[in-house]
mmCIF file of C-alpha atoms and ligand atoms in Angstrom:
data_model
loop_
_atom_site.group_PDB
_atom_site.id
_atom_site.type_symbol
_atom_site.label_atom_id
_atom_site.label_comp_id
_atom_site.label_asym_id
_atom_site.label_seq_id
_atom_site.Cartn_x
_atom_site.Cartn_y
_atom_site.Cartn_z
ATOM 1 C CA UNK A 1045 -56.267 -57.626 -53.300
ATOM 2 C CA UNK A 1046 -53.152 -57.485 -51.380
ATOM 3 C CA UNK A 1047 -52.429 -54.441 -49.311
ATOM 4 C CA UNK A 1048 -50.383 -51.625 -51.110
ATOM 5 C CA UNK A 1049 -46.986 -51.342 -49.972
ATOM 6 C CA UNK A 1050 -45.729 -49.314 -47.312
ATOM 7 C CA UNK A 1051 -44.127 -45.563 -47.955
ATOM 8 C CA UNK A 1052 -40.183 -46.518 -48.548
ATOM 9 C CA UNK A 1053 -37.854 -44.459 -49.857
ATOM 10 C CA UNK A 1054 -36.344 -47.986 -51.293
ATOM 11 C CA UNK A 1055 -39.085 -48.163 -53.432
ATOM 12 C CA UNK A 1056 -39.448 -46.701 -57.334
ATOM 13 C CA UNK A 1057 -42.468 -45.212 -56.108
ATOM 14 C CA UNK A 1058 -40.484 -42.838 -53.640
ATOM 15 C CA UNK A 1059 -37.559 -42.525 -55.229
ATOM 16 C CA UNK A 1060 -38.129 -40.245 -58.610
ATOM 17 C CA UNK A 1061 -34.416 -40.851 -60.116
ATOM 18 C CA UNK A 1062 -35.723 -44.768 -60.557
ATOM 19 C CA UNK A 1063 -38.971 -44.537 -61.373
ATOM 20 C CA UNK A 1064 -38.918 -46.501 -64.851
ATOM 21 C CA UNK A 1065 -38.952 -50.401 -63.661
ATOM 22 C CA UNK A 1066 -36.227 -50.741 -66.354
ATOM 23 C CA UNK A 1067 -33.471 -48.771 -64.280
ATOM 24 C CA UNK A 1068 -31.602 -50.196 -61.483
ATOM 25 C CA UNK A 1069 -30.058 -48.197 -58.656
ATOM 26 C CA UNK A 1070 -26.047 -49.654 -59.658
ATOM 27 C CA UNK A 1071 -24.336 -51.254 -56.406
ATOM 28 C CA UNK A 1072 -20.707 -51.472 -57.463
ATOM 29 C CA UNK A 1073 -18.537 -53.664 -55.087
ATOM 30 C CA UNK A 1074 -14.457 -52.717 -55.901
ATOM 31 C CA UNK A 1075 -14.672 -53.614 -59.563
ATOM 32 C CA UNK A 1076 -18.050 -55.454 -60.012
ATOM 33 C CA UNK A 1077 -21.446 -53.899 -60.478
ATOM 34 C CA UNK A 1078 -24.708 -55.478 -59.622
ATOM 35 C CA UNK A 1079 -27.152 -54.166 -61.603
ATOM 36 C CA UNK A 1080 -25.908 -53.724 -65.181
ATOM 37 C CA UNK A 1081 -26.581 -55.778 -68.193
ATOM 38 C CA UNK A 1082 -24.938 -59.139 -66.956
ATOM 39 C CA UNK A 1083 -25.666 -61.059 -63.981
ATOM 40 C CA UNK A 1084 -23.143 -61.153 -61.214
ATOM 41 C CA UNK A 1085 -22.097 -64.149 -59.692
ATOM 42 C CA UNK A 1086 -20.312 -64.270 -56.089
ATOM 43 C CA UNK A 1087 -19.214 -67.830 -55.185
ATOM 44 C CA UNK A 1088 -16.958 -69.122 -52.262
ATOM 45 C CA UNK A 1089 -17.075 -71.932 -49.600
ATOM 46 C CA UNK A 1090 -20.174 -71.837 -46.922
ATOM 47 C CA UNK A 1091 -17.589 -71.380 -44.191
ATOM 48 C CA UNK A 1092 -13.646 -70.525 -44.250
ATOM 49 C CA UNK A 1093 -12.660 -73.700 -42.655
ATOM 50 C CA UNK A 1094 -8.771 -73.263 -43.375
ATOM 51 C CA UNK A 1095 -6.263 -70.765 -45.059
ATOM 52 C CA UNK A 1096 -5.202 -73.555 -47.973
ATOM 53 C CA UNK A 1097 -8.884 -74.697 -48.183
ATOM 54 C CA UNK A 1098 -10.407 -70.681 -48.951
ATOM 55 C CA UNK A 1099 -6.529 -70.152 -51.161
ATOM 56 C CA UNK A 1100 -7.696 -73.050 -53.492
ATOM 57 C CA UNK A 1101 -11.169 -71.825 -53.595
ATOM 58 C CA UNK A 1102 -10.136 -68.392 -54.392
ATOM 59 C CA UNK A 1103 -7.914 -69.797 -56.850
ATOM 60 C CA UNK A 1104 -10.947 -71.472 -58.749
ATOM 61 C CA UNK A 1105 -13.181 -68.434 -58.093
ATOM 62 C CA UNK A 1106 -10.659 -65.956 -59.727
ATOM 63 C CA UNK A 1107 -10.041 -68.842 -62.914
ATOM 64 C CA UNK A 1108 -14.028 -69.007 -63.339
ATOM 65 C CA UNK A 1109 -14.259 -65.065 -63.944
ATOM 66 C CA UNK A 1110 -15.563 -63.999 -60.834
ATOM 67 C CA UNK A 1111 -14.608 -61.177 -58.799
ATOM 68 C CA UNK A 1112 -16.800 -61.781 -55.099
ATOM 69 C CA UNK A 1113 -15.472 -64.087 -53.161
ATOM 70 C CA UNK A 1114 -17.835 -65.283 -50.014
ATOM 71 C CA UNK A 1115 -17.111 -67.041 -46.978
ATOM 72 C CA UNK A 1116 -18.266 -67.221 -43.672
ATOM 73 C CA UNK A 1117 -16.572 -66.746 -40.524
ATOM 74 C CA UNK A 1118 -19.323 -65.822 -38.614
ATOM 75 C CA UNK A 1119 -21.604 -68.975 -38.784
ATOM 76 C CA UNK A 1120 -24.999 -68.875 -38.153
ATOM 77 C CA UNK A 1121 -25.721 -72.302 -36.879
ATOM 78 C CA UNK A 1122 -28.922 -73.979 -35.314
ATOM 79 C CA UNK A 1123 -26.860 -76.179 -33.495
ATOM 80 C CA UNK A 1124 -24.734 -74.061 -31.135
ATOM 81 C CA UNK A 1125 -22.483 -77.166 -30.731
ATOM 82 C CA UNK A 1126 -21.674 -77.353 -34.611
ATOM 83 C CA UNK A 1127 -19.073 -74.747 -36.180
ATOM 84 C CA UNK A 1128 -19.583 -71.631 -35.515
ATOM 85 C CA UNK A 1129 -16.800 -70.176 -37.784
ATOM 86 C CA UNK A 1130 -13.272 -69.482 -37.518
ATOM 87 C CA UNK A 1131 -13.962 -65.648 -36.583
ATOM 88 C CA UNK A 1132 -11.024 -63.489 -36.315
ATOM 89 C CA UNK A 1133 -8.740 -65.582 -37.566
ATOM 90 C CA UNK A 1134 -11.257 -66.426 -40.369
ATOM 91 C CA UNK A 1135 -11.003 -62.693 -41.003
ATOM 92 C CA UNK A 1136 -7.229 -62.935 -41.372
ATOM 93 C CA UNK A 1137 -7.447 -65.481 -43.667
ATOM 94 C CA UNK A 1138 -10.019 -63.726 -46.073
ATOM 95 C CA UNK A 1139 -7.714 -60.592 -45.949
ATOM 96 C CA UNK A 1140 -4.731 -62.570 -47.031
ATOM 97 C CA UNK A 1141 -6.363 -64.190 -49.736
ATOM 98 C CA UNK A 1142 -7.530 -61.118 -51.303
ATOM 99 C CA UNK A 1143 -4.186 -59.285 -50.861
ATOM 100 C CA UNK A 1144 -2.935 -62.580 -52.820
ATOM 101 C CA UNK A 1145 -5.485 -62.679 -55.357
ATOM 102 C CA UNK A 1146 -7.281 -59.205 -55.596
ATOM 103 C CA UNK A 1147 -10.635 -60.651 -54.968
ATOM 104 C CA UNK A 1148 -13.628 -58.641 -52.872
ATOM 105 C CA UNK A 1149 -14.762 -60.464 -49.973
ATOM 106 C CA UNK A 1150 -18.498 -60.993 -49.136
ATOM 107 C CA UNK A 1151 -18.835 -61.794 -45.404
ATOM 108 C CA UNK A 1152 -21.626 -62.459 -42.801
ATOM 109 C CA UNK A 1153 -21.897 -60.410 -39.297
ATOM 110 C CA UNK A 1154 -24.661 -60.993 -36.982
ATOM 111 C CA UNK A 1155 -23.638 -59.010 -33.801
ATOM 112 C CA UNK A 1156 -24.184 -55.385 -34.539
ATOM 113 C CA UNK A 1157 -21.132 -54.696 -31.758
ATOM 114 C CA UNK A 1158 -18.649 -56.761 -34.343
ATOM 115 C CA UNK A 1159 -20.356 -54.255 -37.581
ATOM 116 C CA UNK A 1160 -17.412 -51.721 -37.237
ATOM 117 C CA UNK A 1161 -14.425 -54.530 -37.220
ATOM 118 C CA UNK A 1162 -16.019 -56.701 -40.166
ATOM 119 C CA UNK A 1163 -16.312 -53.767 -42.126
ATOM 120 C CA UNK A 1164 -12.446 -53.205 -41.930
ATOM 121 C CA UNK A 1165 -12.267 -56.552 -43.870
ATOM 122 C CA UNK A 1166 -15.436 -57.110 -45.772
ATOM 123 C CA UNK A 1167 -15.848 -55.180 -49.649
ATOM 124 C CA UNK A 1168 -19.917 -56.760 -49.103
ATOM 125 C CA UNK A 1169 -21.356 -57.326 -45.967
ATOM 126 C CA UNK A 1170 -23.814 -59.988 -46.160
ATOM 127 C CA UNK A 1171 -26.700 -60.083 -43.614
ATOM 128 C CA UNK A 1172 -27.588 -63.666 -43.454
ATOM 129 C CA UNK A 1173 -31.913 -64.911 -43.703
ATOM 130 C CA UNK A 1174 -32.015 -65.347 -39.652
ATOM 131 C CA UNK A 1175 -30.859 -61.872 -39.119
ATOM 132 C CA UNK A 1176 -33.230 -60.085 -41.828
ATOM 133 C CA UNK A 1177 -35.318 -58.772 -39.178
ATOM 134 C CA UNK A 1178 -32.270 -58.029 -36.138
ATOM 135 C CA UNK A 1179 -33.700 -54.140 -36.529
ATOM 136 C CA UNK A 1180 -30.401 -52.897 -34.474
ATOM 137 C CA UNK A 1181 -28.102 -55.291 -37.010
ATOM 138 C CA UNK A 1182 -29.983 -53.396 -39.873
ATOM 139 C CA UNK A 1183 -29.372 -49.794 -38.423
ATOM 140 C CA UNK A 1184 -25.459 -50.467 -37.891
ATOM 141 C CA UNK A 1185 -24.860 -52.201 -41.005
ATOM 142 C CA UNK A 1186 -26.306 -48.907 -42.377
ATOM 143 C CA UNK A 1187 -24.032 -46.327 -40.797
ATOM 144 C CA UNK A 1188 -21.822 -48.103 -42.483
ATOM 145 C CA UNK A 1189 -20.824 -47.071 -46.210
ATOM 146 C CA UNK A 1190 -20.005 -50.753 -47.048
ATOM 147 C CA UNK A 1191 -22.309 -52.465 -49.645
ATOM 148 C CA UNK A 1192 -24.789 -54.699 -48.140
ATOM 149 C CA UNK A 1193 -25.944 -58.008 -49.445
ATOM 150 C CA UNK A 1194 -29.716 -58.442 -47.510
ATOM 151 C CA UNK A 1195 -30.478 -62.160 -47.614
ATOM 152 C CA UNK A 1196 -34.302 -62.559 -47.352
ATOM 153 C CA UNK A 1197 -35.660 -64.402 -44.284
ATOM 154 C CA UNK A 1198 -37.088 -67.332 -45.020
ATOM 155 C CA UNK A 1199 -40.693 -66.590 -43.803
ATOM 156 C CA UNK A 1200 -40.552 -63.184 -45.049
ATOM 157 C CA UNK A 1201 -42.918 -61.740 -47.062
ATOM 158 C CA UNK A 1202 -42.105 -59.179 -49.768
ATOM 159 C CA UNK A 1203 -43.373 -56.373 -47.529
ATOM 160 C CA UNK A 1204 -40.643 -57.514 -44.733
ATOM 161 C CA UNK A 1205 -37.814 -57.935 -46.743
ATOM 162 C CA UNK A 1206 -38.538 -54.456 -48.034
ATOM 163 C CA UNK A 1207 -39.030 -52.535 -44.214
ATOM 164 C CA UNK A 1208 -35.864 -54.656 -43.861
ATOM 165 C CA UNK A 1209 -33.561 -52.802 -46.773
ATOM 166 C CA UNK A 1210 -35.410 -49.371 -45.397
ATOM 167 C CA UNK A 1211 -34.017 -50.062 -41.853
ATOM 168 C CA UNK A 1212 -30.611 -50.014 -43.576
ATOM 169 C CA UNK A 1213 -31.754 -47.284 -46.080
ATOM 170 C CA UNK A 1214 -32.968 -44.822 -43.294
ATOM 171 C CA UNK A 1215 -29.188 -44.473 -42.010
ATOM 172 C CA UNK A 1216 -27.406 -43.628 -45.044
ATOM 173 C CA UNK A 1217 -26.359 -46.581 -46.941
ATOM 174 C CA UNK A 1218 -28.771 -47.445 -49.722
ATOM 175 C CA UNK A 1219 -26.034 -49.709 -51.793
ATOM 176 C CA UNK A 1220 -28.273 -52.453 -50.982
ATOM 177 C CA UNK A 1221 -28.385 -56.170 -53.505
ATOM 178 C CA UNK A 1222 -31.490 -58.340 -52.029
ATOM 179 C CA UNK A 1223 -30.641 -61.763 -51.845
ATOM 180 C CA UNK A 1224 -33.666 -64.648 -51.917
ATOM 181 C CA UNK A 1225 -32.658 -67.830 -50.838
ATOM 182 C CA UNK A 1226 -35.912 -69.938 -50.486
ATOM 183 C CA UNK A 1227 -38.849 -69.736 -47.909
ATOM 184 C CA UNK A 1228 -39.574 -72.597 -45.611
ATOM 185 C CA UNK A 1229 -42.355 -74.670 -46.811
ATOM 186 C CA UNK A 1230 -43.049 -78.303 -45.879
ATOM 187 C CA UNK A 1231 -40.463 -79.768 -47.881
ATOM 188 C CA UNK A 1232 -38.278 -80.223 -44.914
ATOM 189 C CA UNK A 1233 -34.939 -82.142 -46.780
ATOM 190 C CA UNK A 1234 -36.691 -84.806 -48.238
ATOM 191 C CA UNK A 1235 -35.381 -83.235 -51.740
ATOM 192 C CA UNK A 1236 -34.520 -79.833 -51.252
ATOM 193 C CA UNK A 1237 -33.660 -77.488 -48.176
ATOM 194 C CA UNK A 1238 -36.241 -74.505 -49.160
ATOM 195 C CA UNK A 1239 -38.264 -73.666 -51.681
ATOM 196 C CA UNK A 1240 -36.614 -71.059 -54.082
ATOM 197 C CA UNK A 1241 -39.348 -68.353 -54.622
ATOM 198 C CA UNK A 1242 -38.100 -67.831 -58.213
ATOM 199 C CA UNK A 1243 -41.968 -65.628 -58.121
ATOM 200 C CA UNK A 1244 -40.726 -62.823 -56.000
ATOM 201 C CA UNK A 1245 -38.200 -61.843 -58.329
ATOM 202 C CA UNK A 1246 -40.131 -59.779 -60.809
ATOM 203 C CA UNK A 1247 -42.645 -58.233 -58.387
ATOM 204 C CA UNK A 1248 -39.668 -56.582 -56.432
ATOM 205 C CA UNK A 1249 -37.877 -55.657 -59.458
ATOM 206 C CA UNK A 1250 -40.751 -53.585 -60.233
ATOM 207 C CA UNK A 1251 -41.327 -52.182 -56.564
ATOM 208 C CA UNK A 1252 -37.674 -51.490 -56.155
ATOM 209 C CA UNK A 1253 -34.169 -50.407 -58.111
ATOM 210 C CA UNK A 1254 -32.256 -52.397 -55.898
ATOM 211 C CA UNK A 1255 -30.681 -54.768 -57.332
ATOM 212 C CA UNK A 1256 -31.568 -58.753 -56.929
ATOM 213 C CA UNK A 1257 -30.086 -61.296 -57.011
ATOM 214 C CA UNK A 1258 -30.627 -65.437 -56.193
ATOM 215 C CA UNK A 1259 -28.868 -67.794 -54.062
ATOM 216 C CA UNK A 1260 -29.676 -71.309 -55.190
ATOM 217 C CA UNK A 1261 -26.994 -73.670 -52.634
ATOM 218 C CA UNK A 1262 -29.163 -72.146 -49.569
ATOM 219 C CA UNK A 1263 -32.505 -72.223 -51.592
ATOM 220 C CA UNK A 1264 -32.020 -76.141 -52.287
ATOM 221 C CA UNK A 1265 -29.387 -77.554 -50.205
ATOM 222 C CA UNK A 1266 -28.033 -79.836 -52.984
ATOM 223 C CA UNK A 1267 -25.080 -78.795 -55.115
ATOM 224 C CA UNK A 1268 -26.775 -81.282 -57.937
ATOM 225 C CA UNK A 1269 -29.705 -78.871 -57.976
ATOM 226 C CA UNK A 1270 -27.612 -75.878 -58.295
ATOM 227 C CA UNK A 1271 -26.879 -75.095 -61.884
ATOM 228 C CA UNK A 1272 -30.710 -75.825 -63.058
ATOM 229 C CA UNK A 1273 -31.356 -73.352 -60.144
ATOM 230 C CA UNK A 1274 -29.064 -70.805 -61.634
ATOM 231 C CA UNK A 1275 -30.389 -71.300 -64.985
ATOM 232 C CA UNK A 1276 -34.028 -71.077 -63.687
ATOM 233 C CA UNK A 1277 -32.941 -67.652 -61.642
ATOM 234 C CA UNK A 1278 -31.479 -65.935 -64.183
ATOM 235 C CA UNK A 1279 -34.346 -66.789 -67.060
ATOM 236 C CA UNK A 1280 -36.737 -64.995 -63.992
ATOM 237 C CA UNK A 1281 -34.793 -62.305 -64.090
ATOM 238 C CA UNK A 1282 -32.205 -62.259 -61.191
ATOM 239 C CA UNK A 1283 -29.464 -60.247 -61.383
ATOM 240 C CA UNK A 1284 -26.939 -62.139 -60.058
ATOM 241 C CA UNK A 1285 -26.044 -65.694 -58.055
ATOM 242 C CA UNK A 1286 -24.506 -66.174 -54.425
ATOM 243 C CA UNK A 1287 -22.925 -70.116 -55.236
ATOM 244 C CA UNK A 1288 -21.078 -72.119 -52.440
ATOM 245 C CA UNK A 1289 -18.441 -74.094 -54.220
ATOM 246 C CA UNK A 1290 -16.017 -76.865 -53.046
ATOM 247 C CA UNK A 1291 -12.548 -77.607 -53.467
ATOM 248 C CA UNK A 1292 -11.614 -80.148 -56.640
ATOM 249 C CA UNK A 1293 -12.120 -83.545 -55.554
ATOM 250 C CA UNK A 1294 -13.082 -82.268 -51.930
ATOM 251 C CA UNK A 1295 -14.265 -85.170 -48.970
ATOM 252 C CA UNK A 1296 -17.490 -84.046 -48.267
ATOM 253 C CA UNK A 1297 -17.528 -85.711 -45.160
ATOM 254 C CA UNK A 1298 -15.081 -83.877 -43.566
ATOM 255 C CA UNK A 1299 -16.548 -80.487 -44.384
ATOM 256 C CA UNK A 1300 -18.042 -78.619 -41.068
ATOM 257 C CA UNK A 1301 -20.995 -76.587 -42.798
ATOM 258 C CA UNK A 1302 -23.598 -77.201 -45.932
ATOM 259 C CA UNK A 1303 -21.386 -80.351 -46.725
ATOM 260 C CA UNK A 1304 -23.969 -80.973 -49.794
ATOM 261 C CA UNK A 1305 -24.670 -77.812 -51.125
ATOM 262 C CA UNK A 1306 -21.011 -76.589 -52.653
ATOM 263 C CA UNK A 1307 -20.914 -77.208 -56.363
ATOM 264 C CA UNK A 1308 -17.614 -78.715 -57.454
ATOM 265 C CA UNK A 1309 -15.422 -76.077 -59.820
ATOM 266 C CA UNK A 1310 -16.272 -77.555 -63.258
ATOM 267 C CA UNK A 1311 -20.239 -76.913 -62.092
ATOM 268 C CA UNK A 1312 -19.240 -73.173 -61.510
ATOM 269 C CA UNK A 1313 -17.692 -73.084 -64.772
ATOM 270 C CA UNK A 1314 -20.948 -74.076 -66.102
ATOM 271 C CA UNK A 1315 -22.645 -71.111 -64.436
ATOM 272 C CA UNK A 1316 -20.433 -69.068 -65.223
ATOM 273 C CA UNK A 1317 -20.459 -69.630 -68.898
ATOM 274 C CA UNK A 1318 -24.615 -69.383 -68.262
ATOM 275 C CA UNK A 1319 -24.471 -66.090 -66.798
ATOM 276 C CA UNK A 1320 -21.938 -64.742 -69.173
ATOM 277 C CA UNK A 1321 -24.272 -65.914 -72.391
ATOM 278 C CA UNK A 1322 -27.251 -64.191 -70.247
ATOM 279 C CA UNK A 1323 -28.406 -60.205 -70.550
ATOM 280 C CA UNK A 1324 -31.087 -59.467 -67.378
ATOM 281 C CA UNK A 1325 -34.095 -59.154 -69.156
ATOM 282 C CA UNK A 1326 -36.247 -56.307 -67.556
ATOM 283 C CA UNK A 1327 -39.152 -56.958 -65.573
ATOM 284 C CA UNK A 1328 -42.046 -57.182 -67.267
ATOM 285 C CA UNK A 1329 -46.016 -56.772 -66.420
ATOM 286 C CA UNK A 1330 -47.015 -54.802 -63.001
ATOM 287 C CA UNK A 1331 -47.621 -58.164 -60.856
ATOM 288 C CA UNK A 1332 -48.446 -56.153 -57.481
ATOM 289 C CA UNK A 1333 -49.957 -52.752 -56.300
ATOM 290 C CA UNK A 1334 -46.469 -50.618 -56.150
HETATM 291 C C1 PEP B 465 -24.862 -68.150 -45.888
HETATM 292 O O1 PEP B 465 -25.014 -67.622 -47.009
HETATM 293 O O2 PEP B 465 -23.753 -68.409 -45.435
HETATM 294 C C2 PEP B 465 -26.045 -68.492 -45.075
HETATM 295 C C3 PEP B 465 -25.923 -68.908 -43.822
HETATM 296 O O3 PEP B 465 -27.201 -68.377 -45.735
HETATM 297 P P1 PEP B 465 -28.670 -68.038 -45.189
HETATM 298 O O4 PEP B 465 -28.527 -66.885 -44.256
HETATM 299 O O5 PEP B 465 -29.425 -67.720 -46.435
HETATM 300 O O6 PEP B 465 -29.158 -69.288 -44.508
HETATM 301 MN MN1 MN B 466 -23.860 -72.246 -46.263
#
């Protein structure tokens, strides 16, 4: 019998106005809500590599019927030789493409001194799976009043990812969408990136009203995987998709981040169409001790 869970205020269980597991606490991000009957589905390229490269993304991202844009322009990389992200000018470049086409932008930070400045240009700011447990990261991001996207680490457990959101939660800002992107497992590439821990979904639905949703691009590393991903997310219950797309007809080779995992436009189409034909079913059974 697994431990019960921690005190939270995140959690049903302390927080009275969400105590029926068929509620969730709505995140709205400028015109989009997480948490109502229809999934939400954010797509974008891994990393803003160019202003005409993250224009004609936008471009296919507005067309499909979405209204997140992501993009990173702070990369997280293992290799500190690779990319690291176009940073400020990155920034620039996000701004201008939503003042062209009215999209929010979804953005990583991972130094808590750079919070305050991404904030001026992020609508979601996304705290990416190495950073789920940078405790002062969490604290800042919550002084903020900006909606925060809380990628789960990939060795977290449930119980983590949840003291995570509370770090945030504790300062003020509970407009908080968990994000699971697959857990580290022995796979290691040889067909997928991660695992996608499509089991977590319904267990934190219950412990939680925050809203959750599923990246599958991070979870499998493989844009060919992607849309049975999506399909297999939102039939568990997610709430929403984080997709990395590519440009029409893009070289792959010349990309500088997650090459493989962007699905091409007519695949977000396809998801798109998936997530529009799908209502979030509420979470059934108790599966843990809330
Ligand atoms: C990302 O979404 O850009 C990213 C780096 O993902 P993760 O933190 O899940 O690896
Ligand atoms: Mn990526």
């Amino acid at each position: 019998m697994a431990d019960p869970l921690p005190d939270l205020s995140i959690l049903r269980r302390c927080w009275p106005t969400y105590a029926d597991p068929a509620t969730t606490h709505p995140v709205r991000v400028n015109g989009t809500l997480f948490g109502g009957a229809k999934p939400v589905v954010i797509a974008g390229p891994c990393a803003v590599e160019s202003y005409e490269q993250t224009r004609n993304i936008a471009r296919v991202v507005k067309a499909a019927g979405c209204g997140l844009m992501r993009g990173g322009v702070y990369k997280p990389r293992t290799n500190p030789h690779s990319f690291q992200g176009l940073q400020d000018e990155g920034l620039e470049i996000l701004a201008r493409v939503k003042r062209e086409t009215g999209l929010a932008i979804v953005t990583e930070v991972m130094d808590p001194r750079l919070v305050e400045h991404v904030a001026q240009y992020a609508d979601m700011i996304q705290i990416g799976s190495r950073s789920m447990q940078n405790f002062p990261l969490l604290t800042e991001v919550g002084r903020t009043s900006v909606p925060i996207l809380l990628k789960r680490g990939w060795s977290a457990t449930l119980e983590e990812w949840l003291c995570a959101a509370e770090y945030v939660a504790m300062e003020g800002n509970r407009d908080i969408v968990l994000c699971e992107r697959g857990v580290r497992t022995a796979c290691h590439w040889s067909y997928a990136r991660n695992v996608l821990d499509l089991n977590v979904i319904e267990p934190l639905r219950r412990a939680t009203p925050l809203p959750v949703i599923v990246d599958p691009s991070h979870a499998t590393g493989q844009w060919t995987l992607v849309a049975t991903m999506s399909r297999a997310a939102l039939a568990a219950g997610a709430q929403g998709l984080l997709v990395e797309i590519v440009e029409a007809g893009a070289d792959r080779s010349r990309l500088r981040s997650d090459a493989q995992q962007g699905v091409p436009p007519a695949t977000l189409e396809q998801i798109m169409a998936m997530a529009r034909e799908n209502r979030v079913p509420d979470p059934g059974v108790p599966a843990i001790d809330s």
